[in-house]
Short mmCIF file of C-alpha atoms in Angstrom, two decimals:
data_model
loop_
_atom_site.label_atom_id
_atom_site.label_comp_id
_atom_site.label_asym_id
_atom_site.label_seq_id
_atom_site.Cartn_x
_atom_site.Cartn_y
_atom_site.Cartn_z
CA MET A 2 274.67 39.26 134.28
CA SER A 3 270.98 38.42 134.64
CA LEU A 4 269.73 36.07 137.35
CA LYS A 5 266.46 35.16 135.64
CA ALA A 6 267.58 31.64 134.72
CA SER A 7 268.43 30.80 138.33
CA ALA A 8 266.24 28.15 140.03
CA SER A 9 266.87 29.52 143.55
CA PRO A 10 264.81 32.43 144.92
CA PRO A 11 266.14 35.74 143.57
CA PRO A 12 268.05 38.02 145.96
CA ARG A 13 265.84 40.63 147.61
CA ILE A 14 266.94 44.28 147.61
CA LEU A 15 265.54 47.33 149.39
CA ILE A 16 265.96 50.70 147.64
CA ILE A 17 265.54 53.89 149.69
CA ASP A 18 265.36 57.20 147.81
CA ASP A 19 262.98 60.16 148.11
CA GLU A 20 263.13 61.03 144.39
CA PRO A 21 260.46 58.95 142.58
CA ASP A 22 262.19 59.11 139.18
CA LEU A 23 265.50 57.86 140.54
CA ARG A 24 263.80 55.24 142.68
CA THR A 25 261.97 53.92 139.61
CA LEU A 26 265.19 53.93 137.56
CA TYR A 27 267.01 51.88 140.19
CA GLU A 28 264.05 49.48 140.53
CA LEU A 29 263.78 48.85 136.77
CA THR A 30 267.54 48.37 136.46
CA LEU A 31 267.58 45.72 139.18
CA LEU A 32 264.36 44.03 138.05
CA ARG A 33 265.95 43.53 134.62
CA GLU A 34 268.83 41.79 136.39
CA GLY A 35 266.39 39.33 137.97
CA TYR A 36 266.36 40.69 141.52
CA GLN A 37 263.27 41.05 143.73
CA VAL A 38 263.03 44.74 144.59
CA ASP A 39 261.21 46.65 147.35
CA ALA A 40 261.27 50.44 147.63
CA ALA A 41 260.89 53.13 150.30
CA GLY A 42 260.78 56.90 150.05
CA ASP A 43 262.08 57.76 153.53
CA LEU A 44 263.52 56.28 156.73
CA LEU A 45 260.08 55.62 158.25
CA GLN A 46 259.00 53.46 155.32
CA ALA A 47 262.40 51.75 155.23
CA ARG A 48 262.24 50.81 158.92
CA ALA A 49 258.77 49.34 158.40
CA GLN A 50 260.03 47.24 155.46
CA LEU A 51 263.03 46.05 157.45
CA GLN A 52 260.82 44.97 160.34
CA GLU A 53 258.74 42.80 158.01
CA HIS A 54 261.41 41.34 155.74
CA ARG A 55 265.02 40.26 155.48
CA PHE A 56 266.98 41.57 152.52
CA ASP A 57 270.20 40.60 150.79
CA ALA A 58 271.20 44.23 150.26
CA VAL A 59 270.00 47.73 151.12
CA ILE A 60 270.66 50.69 148.83
CA THR A 61 270.02 54.06 150.46
CA ASP A 62 270.45 57.69 149.54
CA MET A 63 272.55 59.64 152.01
CA ARG A 64 270.03 62.46 152.53
CA LEU A 65 266.37 61.61 153.07
CA PRO A 66 263.39 63.79 154.11
CA ASP A 67 263.35 62.47 157.69
CA GLY A 68 267.07 61.96 158.30
CA LEU A 69 270.32 60.52 156.99
CA GLY A 70 270.88 57.12 155.45
CA LEU A 71 273.77 56.75 157.91
CA GLU A 72 271.23 56.54 160.75
CA LEU A 73 269.73 53.44 159.17
CA LEU A 74 273.20 52.04 158.54
CA ARG A 75 274.11 52.36 162.22
CA GLU A 76 270.78 50.85 163.30
CA LEU A 77 271.38 47.78 161.13
CA GLY A 78 274.84 47.45 162.61
CA ALA A 79 273.53 47.69 166.17
CA GLN A 80 270.94 44.99 165.38
CA GLN A 81 273.63 42.76 163.82
CA ARG A 82 271.59 42.53 160.61
CA ALA A 83 273.27 40.69 157.76
CA GLU A 84 272.14 43.05 154.96
CA ARG A 85 274.98 44.75 153.13
CA CYS A 86 274.43 48.47 152.60
CA VAL A 87 275.35 50.61 149.63
CA VAL A 88 275.14 54.38 150.21
CA ILE A 89 274.50 56.88 147.41
CA THR A 90 276.12 60.28 147.97
CA ALA A 91 276.09 63.60 146.12
CA TYR A 92 278.84 64.26 143.56
CA GLY A 93 282.12 65.35 145.13
CA SER A 94 281.04 64.63 148.72
CA ALA A 95 284.13 62.59 149.56
CA GLU A 96 283.72 63.16 153.30
CA ASN A 97 280.26 61.55 153.25
CA ALA A 98 281.58 58.54 151.37
CA VAL A 99 284.39 58.02 153.88
CA GLU A 100 281.96 58.46 156.78
CA ALA A 101 279.64 55.85 155.26
CA LEU A 102 282.44 53.32 154.85
CA LYS A 103 283.62 53.88 158.41
CA ALA A 104 280.05 53.37 159.62
CA GLY A 105 280.05 49.92 158.00
CA ALA A 106 278.72 50.48 154.47
CA PHE A 107 279.79 47.79 152.02
CA ASP A 108 280.32 50.38 149.29
CA TYR A 109 279.17 53.76 148.03
CA LEU A 110 278.07 55.36 144.75
CA THR A 111 278.16 59.01 143.75
CA LYS A 112 275.50 60.91 141.83
CA PRO A 113 274.84 60.92 138.95
CA VAL A 114 274.94 57.14 139.32
CA ASP A 115 276.48 55.22 136.44
CA LEU A 116 274.11 52.28 135.91
CA LYS A 117 276.88 49.91 134.82
CA GLN A 118 278.75 50.66 138.02
CA PHE A 119 275.47 50.45 139.96
CA ARG A 120 274.86 46.90 138.71
CA SER A 121 278.44 45.89 139.45
CA VAL A 122 278.37 47.18 143.04
CA VAL A 123 275.02 45.54 143.76
CA ALA A 124 276.26 42.24 142.30
CA SER A 125 279.35 42.38 144.52
CA ALA A 126 277.23 43.04 147.60
CA ILE A 127 274.85 40.19 146.76
CA GLN A 128 277.72 37.81 145.97
CA GLY A 129 279.30 38.47 149.35
CA THR A 130 275.98 37.97 151.18
CA LYS A 131 275.15 34.74 149.34
CA ASN A 132 278.65 33.33 149.97
CA GLY A 133 278.42 34.17 153.63
CA ALA A 134 281.14 36.82 153.71
CA LEU A 135 281.47 38.64 157.00
CA PRO A 136 279.87 42.11 157.15
CA ALA A 137 282.39 44.76 158.06
CA ARG A 138 280.42 45.83 161.13
CA ALA A 139 280.06 42.33 162.64
CA GLU A 140 282.08 41.71 165.76
CA ARG A 141 283.41 38.18 165.48
CA SER A 142 286.62 36.46 166.43
CA ALA A 143 289.19 35.59 163.77
CA PRO A 144 288.36 31.86 163.66
CA GLU A 145 284.63 32.59 163.25
CA ALA A 146 285.39 35.17 160.59
CA VAL A 147 287.56 32.75 158.65
CA LYS A 148 284.68 30.26 158.57
CA SER A 149 282.46 32.90 156.98
CA ALA A 150 285.01 34.20 154.49
CA ALA A 151 283.89 34.63 150.91
CA LEU A 152 286.26 31.94 149.67
CA PRO A 153 286.16 28.35 150.90
CA SER A 154 287.36 28.25 154.48
CA SER A 155 290.48 26.26 153.56
CA GLU A 156 291.73 28.99 151.23
CA ALA A 157 290.91 31.82 153.63
CA SER A 158 292.52 29.92 156.50
CA ALA A 159 295.63 29.22 154.43
CA ALA A 160 296.00 32.94 153.70
CA LEU A 161 295.81 33.80 157.40
CA GLN A 162 298.16 30.96 158.37
CA LYS A 163 300.90 32.55 156.29
CA LEU A 164 300.88 35.27 158.96
CA VAL A 165 302.85 33.13 161.39
CA GLY A 166 302.40 33.71 165.11
CA GLU A 167 299.83 33.40 167.87
CA SER A 168 300.91 36.32 170.04
CA SER A 169 298.16 38.69 171.13
CA ALA A 170 299.44 41.26 168.63
CA MET A 171 299.21 38.86 165.69
CA ARG A 172 295.82 37.50 166.78
CA GLY A 173 294.62 41.10 166.74
CA VAL A 174 295.93 41.59 163.20
CA LYS A 175 294.24 38.39 161.96
CA SER A 176 290.96 39.31 163.62
CA ARG A 177 291.01 42.76 162.04
CA ILE A 178 291.76 41.25 158.62
CA ALA A 179 288.78 38.91 158.89
CA LYS A 180 286.44 41.72 159.95
CA ALA A 181 287.62 44.19 157.30
CA ALA A 182 287.72 41.74 154.39
CA GLY A 183 283.97 41.83 153.79
CA SER A 184 283.85 45.55 153.01
CA MET A 185 284.93 47.61 150.01
CA ALA A 186 286.40 50.23 152.37
CA PRO A 187 290.01 51.20 151.54
CA ILE A 188 292.54 49.83 154.02
CA LEU A 189 295.88 51.31 155.10
CA ILE A 190 298.47 48.87 156.45
CA GLN A 191 301.06 50.52 158.71
CA GLY A 192 304.28 48.84 159.77
CA GLU A 193 308.06 48.95 159.69
CA SER A 194 309.99 47.51 156.75
CA GLY A 195 310.14 43.73 156.82
CA THR A 196 307.09 43.13 159.03
CA GLY A 197 305.01 41.42 156.33
CA LYS A 198 302.64 44.13 155.10
CA GLU A 199 302.16 42.47 151.71
CA LEU A 200 301.20 39.19 153.41
CA VAL A 201 298.51 41.12 155.29
CA ALA A 202 297.27 42.61 152.01
CA ARG A 203 297.15 39.17 150.36
CA ALA A 204 295.23 37.77 153.34
CA LEU A 205 292.70 40.61 153.07
CA HIS A 206 292.23 39.80 149.40
CA ALA A 207 291.92 36.04 149.96
CA CYS A 208 289.33 36.46 152.74
CA SER A 209 287.16 38.83 150.71
CA HIS A 210 284.48 38.18 148.12
CA ARG A 211 287.07 39.35 145.56
CA GLY A 212 289.41 36.48 146.41
CA MET A 213 288.89 34.79 143.04
CA GLY A 214 289.80 38.03 141.24
CA PRO A 215 293.30 39.37 140.53
CA PHE A 216 295.64 40.67 143.22
CA VAL A 217 297.88 43.34 141.68
CA ALA A 218 300.76 44.64 143.80
CA VAL A 219 302.89 47.66 142.97
CA ASN A 220 305.74 49.37 144.81
CA CYS A 221 305.03 53.08 144.36
CA SER A 222 308.65 54.03 145.10
CA ALA A 223 310.00 51.79 142.29
CA ILE A 224 308.23 53.50 139.37
CA PRO A 225 309.95 56.51 137.70
CA GLU A 226 307.87 59.64 138.20
CA ASN A 227 307.44 60.26 134.47
CA LEU A 228 305.90 56.78 134.01
CA LEU A 229 303.53 56.79 136.97
CA GLU A 230 300.41 57.90 135.11
CA ALA A 231 300.86 55.35 132.32
CA GLU A 232 301.57 52.57 134.84
CA PHE A 233 298.52 53.36 136.97
CA PHE A 234 295.96 54.31 134.30
CA GLY A 235 297.28 52.76 131.07
CA ALA A 236 298.05 54.38 127.71
CA ARG A 237 296.87 54.29 124.12
CA LYS A 238 299.14 53.57 121.21
CA GLY A 239 301.11 56.69 120.28
CA ALA A 240 300.33 58.51 123.55
CA TYR A 241 304.06 59.02 124.15
CA THR A 242 307.37 58.11 122.55
CA GLY A 243 307.75 54.35 122.63
CA ALA A 244 304.03 53.57 123.08
CA VAL A 245 303.76 51.21 120.10
CA GLN A 246 300.58 49.53 121.34
CA ASP A 247 297.76 49.99 123.84
CA ARG A 248 298.70 49.02 127.38
CA LEU A 249 296.57 48.33 130.41
CA GLY A 250 297.20 50.22 133.63
CA LEU A 251 297.29 48.75 137.12
CA PHE A 252 293.68 49.79 137.75
CA GLN A 253 292.48 47.90 134.67
CA MET A 254 294.59 44.82 135.48
CA ALA A 255 293.07 44.66 138.98
CA LYS A 256 289.48 44.75 137.68
CA GLY A 257 287.23 42.76 139.99
CA GLY A 258 290.06 42.25 142.47
CA THR A 259 292.44 44.14 144.75
CA LEU A 260 295.03 46.79 143.92
CA PHE A 261 297.81 46.85 146.52
CA LEU A 262 299.75 50.13 146.63
CA ASP A 263 302.91 49.44 148.61
CA GLU A 264 305.01 52.36 149.91
CA ILE A 265 302.18 54.78 149.15
CA GLY A 266 304.01 57.43 151.18
CA ASP A 267 306.61 57.73 148.40
CA LEU A 268 304.08 58.78 145.76
CA PRO A 269 304.82 62.31 144.41
CA LEU A 270 302.27 65.02 145.23
CA ALA A 271 301.28 65.52 141.59
CA MET A 272 300.36 61.86 141.26
CA GLN A 273 298.56 61.85 144.62
CA SER A 274 295.87 64.19 143.28
CA LYS A 275 295.30 61.96 140.23
CA LEU A 276 295.11 58.86 142.39
CA LEU A 277 292.61 60.57 144.69
CA ARG A 278 290.30 61.35 141.78
CA ALA A 279 290.53 57.78 140.45
CA ILE A 280 289.57 56.38 143.85
CA GLN A 281 286.72 58.86 144.39
CA GLU A 282 285.19 58.71 140.92
CA ARG A 283 286.14 55.10 140.14
CA THR A 284 287.14 56.11 136.67
CA VAL A 285 290.53 56.49 134.99
CA ARG A 286 291.55 58.03 131.70
CA PRO A 287 294.41 56.23 129.96
CA LEU A 288 297.01 58.51 128.40
CA GLY A 289 295.87 59.49 124.92
CA ALA A 290 292.30 58.21 125.44
CA PRO A 291 289.33 60.49 124.59
CA HIS A 292 287.14 59.19 127.42
CA GLU A 293 287.35 57.70 130.90
CA ASP A 294 287.01 54.02 131.78
CA ALA A 295 285.06 52.79 134.79
CA VAL A 296 287.16 50.69 137.19
CA ASP A 297 286.12 48.18 139.84
CA VAL A 298 288.94 47.62 142.34
CA ARG A 299 289.40 47.41 146.09
CA ILE A 300 292.27 49.65 147.26
CA VAL A 301 294.69 48.40 149.90
CA SER A 302 297.78 50.51 150.58
CA ALA A 303 300.78 50.18 152.86
CA THR A 304 303.60 52.32 154.20
CA HIS A 305 306.40 52.28 156.76
CA LYS A 306 306.09 56.05 157.15
CA ASP A 307 303.96 58.05 159.58
CA LEU A 308 301.50 59.46 157.04
CA ALA A 309 299.85 61.73 159.60
CA ALA A 310 303.23 63.41 160.12
CA GLU A 311 303.75 63.52 156.35
CA VAL A 312 300.43 65.36 156.04
CA LEU A 313 301.52 67.93 158.64
CA ALA A 314 304.83 68.34 156.79
CA GLY A 315 302.94 69.08 153.57
CA VAL A 316 304.36 66.15 151.59
CA PHE A 317 301.20 64.00 151.59
CA ARG A 318 297.69 65.16 150.72
CA GLN A 319 295.32 65.21 153.68
CA ASP A 320 292.28 64.31 151.56
CA LEU A 321 294.06 61.29 150.08
CA TYR A 322 295.20 60.22 153.56
CA TYR A 323 291.63 60.18 154.87
CA ARG A 324 290.41 58.42 151.74
CA LEU A 325 293.01 55.62 152.10
CA ASN A 326 292.84 55.34 155.89
CA VAL A 327 289.19 54.33 156.29
CA ILE A 328 290.35 51.16 158.08
CA GLU A 329 293.87 50.91 159.49
CA ILE A 330 295.77 47.72 160.27
CA ALA A 331 299.01 48.11 162.26
CA VAL A 332 301.53 45.27 161.79
CA PRO A 333 303.73 44.92 164.90
CA PRO A 334 307.54 44.80 164.63
CA LEU A 335 309.22 41.52 165.52
CA ARG A 336 310.73 42.93 168.72
CA GLU A 337 307.19 43.45 170.06
CA ARG A 338 306.17 39.82 169.47
CA ARG A 339 309.24 37.82 170.39
CA GLU A 340 307.03 34.99 171.64
CA ASP A 341 306.37 34.27 167.94
CA LEU A 342 310.09 33.74 167.24
CA PRO A 343 310.07 29.88 167.57
CA ALA A 344 307.06 29.53 165.24
CA LEU A 345 308.58 31.98 162.74
CA CYS A 346 311.92 30.15 162.78
CA ASN A 347 310.21 26.79 162.19
CA ALA A 348 308.13 28.16 159.30
CA LEU A 349 311.05 29.97 157.66
CA LEU A 350 313.48 27.05 158.09
CA SER A 351 310.93 24.65 156.62
CA LYS A 352 310.58 26.89 153.58
CA ILE A 353 314.35 27.42 153.21
CA CYS A 354 315.16 23.71 153.53
CA GLN A 355 312.42 22.72 151.13
CA GLU A 356 313.73 25.14 148.50
CA SER A 357 317.41 24.24 148.96
CA GLY A 358 317.10 20.49 149.61
CA PHE A 359 318.73 20.60 153.07
CA SER A 360 317.50 18.57 156.01
CA MET A 361 315.58 20.45 158.71
CA PRO A 362 318.01 21.62 161.44
CA GLU A 363 317.21 21.45 165.13
CA LEU A 364 316.21 24.63 166.92
CA THR A 365 317.94 24.09 170.26
CA ASP A 366 317.58 26.32 173.31
CA PRO A 367 321.06 27.88 172.77
CA VAL A 368 320.12 28.66 169.14
CA MET A 369 316.87 30.33 170.21
CA ALA A 370 318.67 32.26 172.96
CA GLN A 371 321.19 33.53 170.40
CA LEU A 372 318.44 34.60 168.04
CA GLY A 373 316.40 36.12 170.86
CA SER A 374 319.26 38.44 171.81
CA ARG A 375 319.24 40.18 168.43
CA PRO A 376 317.43 43.53 168.05
CA PHE A 377 315.89 42.63 164.65
CA HIS A 378 315.70 46.16 163.29
CA GLY A 379 314.91 44.54 159.91
CA ASN A 380 312.10 42.46 161.45
CA VAL A 381 311.02 39.16 159.83
CA ARG A 382 312.96 39.91 156.63
CA GLU A 383 316.18 40.17 158.66
CA LEU A 384 315.35 36.92 160.50
CA GLU A 385 314.86 35.13 157.17
CA ASN A 386 318.24 36.38 155.89
CA ILE A 387 319.97 35.25 159.10
CA LEU A 388 318.43 31.78 158.82
CA HIS A 389 319.36 31.51 155.13
CA ARG A 390 323.02 32.13 156.02
CA ALA A 391 322.85 29.84 159.05
CA VAL A 392 321.57 26.93 156.94
CA ALA A 393 324.03 27.51 154.09
CA LEU A 394 327.07 27.76 156.40
CA GLY A 395 325.99 25.08 158.89
CA GLU A 396 327.05 21.44 159.02
CA GLY A 397 324.44 18.69 159.08
CA SER A 398 321.66 19.68 161.44
CA THR A 399 323.76 22.41 163.08
CA LEU A 400 323.09 26.04 162.28
CA HIS A 401 326.00 28.43 161.98
CA PHE A 402 325.46 32.07 162.97
CA ASP A 403 327.93 34.76 162.00
CA ALA A 404 328.66 37.36 164.63
CA PRO A 405 327.78 40.83 163.38
CA PRO A 406 330.93 42.62 162.09
CA GLU A 407 332.48 45.10 164.49
CA ASP A 408 331.75 47.99 162.16
CA TYR A 409 328.15 46.89 161.59
CA VAL A 410 325.63 49.59 162.36
CA ALA A 411 321.93 48.93 161.96
CA ILE A 412 320.04 51.83 160.36
CA PRO A 413 317.26 52.80 162.80
CA GLU A 414 313.77 53.90 161.77
CA ASN A 415 314.00 56.91 164.13
CA LEU A 416 317.52 58.16 164.88
CA GLN A 417 316.60 60.25 167.93
CA ASP A 418 314.69 57.42 169.59
CA PHE A 419 317.57 55.06 168.83
CA LEU A 420 320.15 57.43 170.37
CA ASP A 421 317.96 58.15 173.41
CA GLN A 422 317.47 54.44 174.02
CA HIS A 423 321.22 53.76 174.01
CA GLU A 424 322.05 56.86 176.08
CA ARG A 425 319.40 55.88 178.64
CA SER A 426 320.82 52.36 178.83
CA ILE A 427 324.41 53.57 179.36
CA LEU A 428 323.45 56.17 181.96
CA SER A 429 321.28 53.69 183.89
CA ARG A 430 324.05 51.09 183.98
CA VAL A 431 326.75 53.54 185.14
CA LEU A 432 324.42 55.02 187.77
CA GLN A 433 323.75 51.55 189.16
CA GLU A 434 327.47 50.75 189.18
CA THR A 435 328.21 53.92 191.19
CA GLY A 436 325.32 53.46 193.62
CA PHE A 437 323.46 56.36 191.94
CA ASN A 438 326.25 58.75 192.90
CA ARG A 439 325.86 61.39 190.20
CA THR A 440 329.27 62.95 190.76
CA ALA A 441 331.02 59.57 190.38
CA ALA A 442 328.89 58.64 187.37
CA ALA A 443 329.60 61.99 185.68
CA ALA A 444 333.35 61.56 186.24
CA LYS A 445 333.25 58.04 184.80
CA LEU A 446 331.50 59.29 181.67
CA GLY A 447 333.55 62.47 181.24
CA LEU A 448 330.58 64.76 181.95
CA SER A 449 330.06 67.64 184.31
CA LEU A 450 327.53 67.30 187.12
CA ARG A 451 325.24 69.78 185.34
CA GLN A 452 325.43 67.77 182.09
CA ILE A 453 324.55 64.45 183.73
CA ARG A 454 321.65 66.06 185.66
CA TYR A 455 320.31 67.43 182.40
CA ARG A 456 320.50 64.03 180.69
CA ILE A 457 318.87 62.21 183.62
CA ALA A 458 315.95 64.65 183.57
CA ARG A 459 315.57 64.67 179.76
CA LEU A 460 315.56 60.87 179.52
CA ASN A 461 313.23 60.45 182.53
CA ILE A 462 315.68 58.21 184.41
CA VAL A 463 314.41 57.53 187.94
CA THR A 464 317.16 57.79 190.58
CA PRO A 465 316.36 56.97 194.22
CA GLY A 466 316.72 59.76 196.75
CA HIS A 467 316.89 62.63 194.24
CA ASP A 468 314.36 65.26 193.22
CA ASP A 469 314.73 65.97 189.50
CA ALA A 470 313.54 69.55 189.33
CA PRO A 471 312.19 70.89 186.05
CA ASP A 472 315.01 73.42 185.79
CA ALA A 473 317.34 70.52 185.17
CA LEU A 474 316.17 70.69 181.56
CA ASP A 475 317.90 74.03 181.03
CA ASP A 476 320.72 74.16 178.50
CA PRO A 477 323.42 71.81 179.84
CA ALA A 478 326.27 73.83 178.35
#
């Protein structure tokens, strides 16, 4: 869309490329869009231009005669300049693109540059700058970042307020969201099931310059493998049995917005390679289509799995992992932010009572103590289920909590850690009860002295007055 009819001064853009023909092509393309354009052929000229002027965006080639475009990118970051940078890389150089995004680039383009995509990326960068969106490299606190979000502050604040809690862990999450929202860099959200990863993704979208665009969420583990390609990339009429009309894929539906790939760790290997190409080339080919379609989406993914371990195990592509994990946001489990429990209970009860028409119950100290004693392996989702039952079964303003059934066993995320934790707890308690007499403790637990010594050493249990020699880790049998 041209800016020529605008009464305000046109955005000013600096183009840095050592190839005169390409530099001229980029200049003419942007001049036709109504921008004011300056050009430089190398880093020396670019630095001189940047000393004299302020720009709305900087577009630089990765490789220049006197250095790398990344050098300029880092210099702008160190100077806290507001210009958003777009880096142009050679075809297939995925590592350079990831490096540029990690260094703070707003976005990247690959050669040969598609001019339609070029115009779209520049427009996005300018839009974010004009609306005051926070550059990815700026170091600001969460409240400051919210004020400079691309959307009106009330909408950005509302999105962050849905992430209930003011613990240090949650303040860190909100701050990281605000800083990362201004970039096009892919984001990987890590966290256990039930911690609120989709809320984090929605907050990222709302705080970005794409907040007025669509937010499309998909659970990768819920789509049958034989339908994945059609769901992601779309399909033309007749492409497969039952395709009676053209259908849009998730990438097309998220155009101009954010595509949230939940449970990305469950995506089959065959589909991982196709997703990688779509992210790198920013094009998709619908099933049955003769040509590819350009796509403009911001990728945010989430998983409860350890993707680094999945890469080592050979079940997740390393190149896709590095492409998705440009910026990582770790969502803490509820057990690591128990100080947020009162605020979470108030927010969840308010929502539950509003939906069901019940009056708001009182959160007394005994109620909070009862809730605080639970392990919450299911995190906030488990807390919400507990409160739903407590409201439904309570009387008046009194909450009713069911005791967990005797045969109830919570499914742990890591079985070995779960077993070690309980074994350590039992051994420590029995050792204290016997005055750290290992012989008495072993007899009480039905173990031999050698077996209890082995367990004490393996679990790193400190016992006063004993020297746990390394050979205690020999086979206890």
